[in-house]
Coordinates of C-alpha atoms in Angstrom, one line a residue:
A1 CA -1.7 -29.6 -36.9
V2 CA 2.0 -29.3 -36.2
G3 CA 3.2 -25.7 -35.8
L4 CA 0.0 -24.4 -34.2
Q5 CA 0.6 -22.9 -30.8
L6 CA -1.6 -21.4 -28.1
S7 CA -0.6 -18.0 -26.7
H8 CA 1.2 -19.4 -23.6
E9 CA 3.3 -21.8 -25.7
K10 CA 4.9 -18.9 -27.5
L11 CA 6.1 -17.3 -24.3
D12 CA 9.8 -17.7 -23.5
V13 CA 8.9 -18.0 -19.8
Y14 CA 6.6 -20.9 -20.5
Q15 CA 9.3 -22.7 -22.6
K16 CA 11.8 -22.3 -19.8
A17 CA 9.2 -23.5 -17.2
I18 CA 8.5 -26.6 -19.3
K19 CA 12.3 -27.3 -19.5
F20 CA 12.5 -26.9 -15.8
L21 CA 9.6 -29.2 -15.3
A22 CA 11.4 -31.9 -17.3
L23 CA 14.5 -31.5 -15.1
A24 CA 12.4 -31.6 -11.9
F25 CA 10.9 -34.9 -12.9
K26 CA 14.4 -36.3 -13.6
L27 CA 15.2 -35.4 -10.0
I28 CA 11.9 -36.7 -8.6
D29 CA 12.3 -40.0 -10.4
S30 CA 15.9 -40.4 -9.0
A31 CA 14.9 -39.6 -5.4
P32 CA 15.2 -42.5 -3.0
K33 CA 12.2 -43.5 -0.8
G34 CA 11.9 -41.5 2.4
N35 CA 12.0 -38.1 0.6
G36 CA 8.3 -37.9 -0.2
S37 CA 7.7 -34.5 1.4
V38 CA 10.2 -32.5 -0.7
V39 CA 9.6 -34.7 -3.8
D40 CA 5.8 -33.9 -3.5
Q41 CA 6.5 -30.2 -3.0
L42 CA 8.8 -30.0 -6.1
K43 CA 6.3 -31.9 -8.2
R44 CA 3.4 -29.7 -7.1
A45 CA 5.3 -26.4 -7.4
S46 CA 6.9 -27.2 -10.8
Q47 CA 3.5 -28.1 -12.3
S48 CA 1.9 -25.1 -10.7
T49 CA 4.5 -22.8 -12.3
V50 CA 3.7 -24.1 -15.8
L51 CA -0.1 -24.3 -15.3
N52 CA -0.3 -20.7 -13.9
I53 CA 1.7 -19.3 -16.7
A54 CA -0.7 -20.9 -19.2
E55 CA -3.7 -19.6 -17.3
A56 CA -2.3 -16.1 -17.1
A57 CA -1.4 -15.9 -20.8
G58 CA -5.0 -16.9 -21.7
H59 CA -6.8 -14.6 -19.4
P60 CA -8.6 -11.6 -20.9
S61 CA -8.4 -9.6 -17.7
K62 CA -5.0 -7.9 -17.2
A63 CA -5.4 -8.0 -13.4
K64 CA -6.3 -11.7 -13.4
S65 CA -3.3 -12.3 -15.7
K66 CA -0.9 -10.6 -13.3
H67 CA -2.4 -12.6 -10.4
H68 CA -1.7 -15.9 -12.1
F69 CA 1.8 -14.7 -13.1
A70 CA 2.4 -13.9 -9.4
I71 CA 1.2 -17.4 -8.4
A72 CA 3.6 -18.9 -11.0
R73 CA 6.4 -16.7 -9.6
G74 CA 5.8 -17.9 -6.1
S75 CA 5.7 -21.5 -7.2
A76 CA 9.0 -21.0 -9.1
L77 CA 10.6 -19.6 -5.9
E78 CA 9.3 -22.6 -4.1
C79 CA 11.0 -24.9 -6.7
R80 CA 14.2 -23.1 -6.1
A81 CA 14.0 -23.7 -2.4
A82 CA 13.2 -27.4 -3.0
L83 CA 16.3 -27.6 -5.1
D84 CA 18.3 -26.2 -2.2
I85 CA 16.9 -29.0 -0.1
F86 CA 17.7 -31.6 -2.7
K87 CA 21.3 -30.3 -2.7
I88 CA 21.6 -30.2 1.1
V89 CA 20.3 -33.7 1.6
E90 CA 22.3 -34.9 -1.5
I91 CA 19.3 -36.1 -3.6
G92 CA 19.8 -36.2 -7.3
D93 CA 22.5 -35.2 -9.8
P94 CA 24.2 -32.0 -8.7
N95 CA 24.5 -31.0 -12.4
I96 CA 20.7 -31.2 -12.9
I97 CA 20.2 -29.2 -9.7
S98 CA 22.5 -26.5 -11.0
E99 CA 20.9 -26.4 -14.4
G100 CA 17.5 -26.2 -12.7
K101 CA 18.5 -23.4 -10.4
A102 CA 19.8 -21.4 -13.4
L103 CA 16.6 -21.9 -15.3
L104 CA 14.6 -20.8 -12.3
V105 CA 16.6 -17.5 -12.0
S106 CA 15.5 -16.7 -15.6
V107 CA 11.9 -17.8 -15.0
V108 CA 11.5 -15.8 -11.8
A109 CA 13.1 -12.7 -13.4
M110 CA 10.7 -12.9 -16.4
L111 CA 7.6 -13.5 -14.1
S112 CA 8.6 -10.6 -11.9
K113 CA 8.6 -8.3 -14.9
M114 CA 5.3 -9.8 -16.1
C115 CA 3.7 -9.1 -12.7
R116 CA 4.8 -5.4 -12.9
N117 CA 3.8 -4.7 -16.5

């Protein structure tokens, strides 16, 4: 039914990670051939961020939860580096890159706090 959410869907960090994932796929879809390496990294890392947040939120063990939040944080940092590469080699819309980088600052900050708590 509409309106029902699982625990991870209620998290602000998950919502921001999903929003970033959508931006990442806009960049991925616009990348010209010959950029497969960085495109694959961004695709993998952006999906990993979202998936690990979901796994962390649903884990009954606090230690395992922190572990998955830490993996998500590492993947988000990897996304940020991939966006730097996109910017340097002039792949994609600079406005989408800037918006993505801003989202990731927030995602990484929230995940850093979740790793500590």
